[in-house]
Amino acid sequence: MTDQAKPLRADARRNRAKVLAAAEQVFAEFGASVSTEQVAARAGVAIGTVFRHFPTKQELLRALLRELLARRTEELTTLVAEGDPATALFEFFTRLVAEAAANKAVVDLLAEAGMDVQVAEQVRSFQHALAQLLDRAKLAGAVRADVRLDEVLALLGAISQGALLGSWDRDLQTRTLAIVFTGLLPGG
Amino acid sequence: MTDQAKPLRADARRNRAKVLAAAEQVFAEFGASVSTEQVAARAGVAIGTVFRHFPTKQELLRALLRELLARRTEELTTLVAEGDPATALFEFFTRLVAEAAANKAVVDLLAEAGMDVQVAEQVRSFQHALAQLLDRAKLAGAVRADVRLDEVLALLGAISQGALLGSWDRDLQTRTLAIVFTGLLPGG
Amino acid sequence: MTDQAKPLRADARRNRAKVLAAAEQVFAEFGASVSTEQVAARAGVAIGTVFRHFPTKQELLRALLRELLARRTEELTTLVAEGDPATALFEFFTRLVAEAAANKAVVDLLAEAGMDVQVAEQVRSFQHALAQLLDRAKLAGAVRADVRLDEVLALLGAISQGALLGSWDRDLQTRTLAIVFTGLLPGG
Amino acid sequence: MTDQAKPLRADARRNRAKVLAAAEQVFAEFGASVSTEQVAARAGVAIGTVFRHFPTKQELLRALLRELLARRTEELTTLVAEGDPATALFEFFTRLVAEAAANKAVVDLLAEAGMDVQVAEQVRSFQHALAQLLDRAKLAGAVRADVRLDEVLALLGAISQGALLGSWDRDLQTRTLAIVFTGLLPGG
DNA sequence: AATGAATGAGAATTCATTCAT
DNA sequence: AATGAATGAATTCTCATTCAT
């Protein structure tokens, strides 16, 4: 549903993946302002190849963001199906923050994600999956009943970005999250 | 100690202030990537004047960050001296988040502040003042005794950035902060 | 003599024709600077196919020009054989201008045609046919005896291009040509 | 009225003139598609200087066209004031064609001039001056009374372009124009 | 032979920074 | 000191052409 364009030739699909992987690395390392040339170089392809697959730099960033969101949504879905309801939300939260701390692009990307219709669908899916996790956590008594989805999203985003920009180490991540988790507990 | 350069001529000092004020506005509105020309235009001076006062764009950004930090530190100092110890921390937290939500530059700036020796002094002052506020809050029984300064700083930064990038409205700011404040409360 | 290459496979010949037809449309519409991709798209073939038939874009343009010239030459030949000698030249003139007014490529093409040996043969044929038409017009007393071929060619080219670039409507075409035709009349 | 922007600094005005002069040469020689770099090189300035004076290539082309039109208009005005009414129009016609024959840019430029509001004023002035010349020629009995301005403009443009694209030599220019002039004579 | 992906040399434009006025 | 023009490297994007499938 996301990429129903004509099936790419094998080599083209391979290169598209290479570019996307390179983009993830490079953007993670240097932020969304690195030149497309850097991405091409990291991918080991010519600049034209990047632009063939993603006609503008924006497109590339969007595609990357879509993929990141899709990956997170998948993790959420797994947790909804298999995780312990009482801890699944906290687990996901923790994991996401750890990942964000290593990815400089996410911040730049998320900044525009909200107003970008082209990723809206992925955002919706993601939020939907998170909503389910939140509901389960409430049912399991791990989260106060009046906590709303947008608050959780806001905290998640904020902490993720904070972890990245502030270069928090693992310990600081844990302690900071502990405070937030306490704030979410029932009877708080 | 940071700016012990020779005393500026009156008009030069005036221009320096104009540039800094313009920079704050423009960077707040468009982020750290606007051109220096925009800053000059807003300040009503020629581009050369900006570069005379701040030899590189980095310098200008750093000076701006220093000033912002100094201003916050001043607010903190006032709160330490005059505020109600039980709520002063929360008050400051709330105010800072509201301000950040309107200032696009802070995020870009803070991203590098950590690793920048040139603003280290201001950062230290700021942290020192915040530490005092935290201590008082603990003494007043408003914050759990084992909460550490770096956790508070981390949360503060994260929420501020989150508020900005996520364009949180006032209501969402309040609710999100409420969770964090609950997490900081004793007996949590 | 121009295309004595090996006889093409049936499908190849078909494709060559498709490309040439597409090129005529596309170049007529957008001028000689459209990308070869546009031509391929219009022809419904892949870009590689275009380049297999015409190894460079220049070749394609030349081939197109050759064809256009051949077509005009054919029209001239018909007029020489069948037309009323007293008006055939004016008729052709009028028709060509009307066609040019709808074809943006011709101008760009003709600009280089002169110095291009590869189309010289077609140019010669064309001029030869036009010369015959001119002779007949003189014999019929419709054109002054001292009018030379290069003058007629020059006027023909100029008016054609003018009509195209100036987007003359049919009325303006007619009136402008009337002046030229008057200038060609005997006793002028 | 054309450039009432703030008076440029002496060196800036000098450079602007250098760029415009270089543009005229280079565009005349290679057509409107040469790179702006070529213009900069010919002018002996850096590429940035060209773009400071003319923010886009289009602007540069427009400025050039405006200047060319202004120059022609001036010539026309002089002829109206001083020339022999019976021959002034033919004289101007002849001169313009000769100049066009050496200027490859004019064609590309004129192609868009029609639809460009930014040169509309210059075009109007030019047409106005030409109209006066035409009126005088009619009064002097050198041109048929029913010849209209748009026909003259059309012929002028067409022949100019033809002379350029066809690389007509002086003799051919003369003979071709003679035909047109004959067509314009009264009693034709 | 056809396909369409990859290449890489430009081209226009921007912008931090320098320097003559 | 201020001005604002000049510089030129960097960036995004295009497109003719080549080449693997």
mmCIF file of C-alpha atoms in Angstrom, chain C residues 18-31 34 39 42-43 64 102-105:
data_model
loop_
_atom_site.group_PDB
_atom_site.id
_atom_site.type_symbol
_atom_site.label_atom_id
_atom_site.label_comp_id
_atom_site.label_asym_id
_atom_site.label_seq_id
_atom_site.Cartn_x
_atom_site.Cartn_y
_atom_site.Cartn_z
ATOM 1 C CA LYS C 18 7.469 5.521 -33.735
ATOM 2 C CA VAL C 19 10.406 7.399 -32.287
ATOM 3 C CA LEU C 20 10.614 9.738 -35.230
ATOM 4 C CA ALA C 21 6.905 10.462 -35.070
ATOM 5 C CA ALA C 22 7.090 11.106 -31.349
ATOM 6 C CA ALA C 23 10.115 13.325 -31.846
ATOM 7 C CA GLU C 24 8.241 15.414 -34.385
ATOM 8 C CA GLN C 25 5.350 15.962 -31.989
ATOM 9 C CA VAL C 26 7.420 16.626 -28.921
ATOM 10 C CA PHE C 27 9.988 18.867 -30.565
ATOM 11 C CA ALA C 28 7.227 20.755 -32.353
ATOM 12 C CA GLU C 29 5.537 21.377 -29.061
ATOM 13 C CA PHE C 30 8.457 22.206 -26.799
ATOM 14 C CA GLY C 31 11.392 23.027 -29.045
ATOM 15 C CA VAL C 34 13.187 18.871 -24.504
ATOM 16 C CA VAL C 39 10.533 11.682 -26.797
ATOM 17 C CA ARG C 42 5.767 9.863 -26.128
ATOM 18 C CA ALA C 43 6.907 7.061 -28.397
ATOM 19 C CA LEU C 64 13.825 14.597 -38.132
ATOM 20 C CA ALA C 102 2.671 25.294 -35.407
ATOM 21 C CA ASN C 103 6.092 23.705 -35.113
ATOM 22 C CA LYS C 104 8.515 25.004 -32.543
ATOM 23 C CA ALA C 105 11.304 22.687 -33.503
#
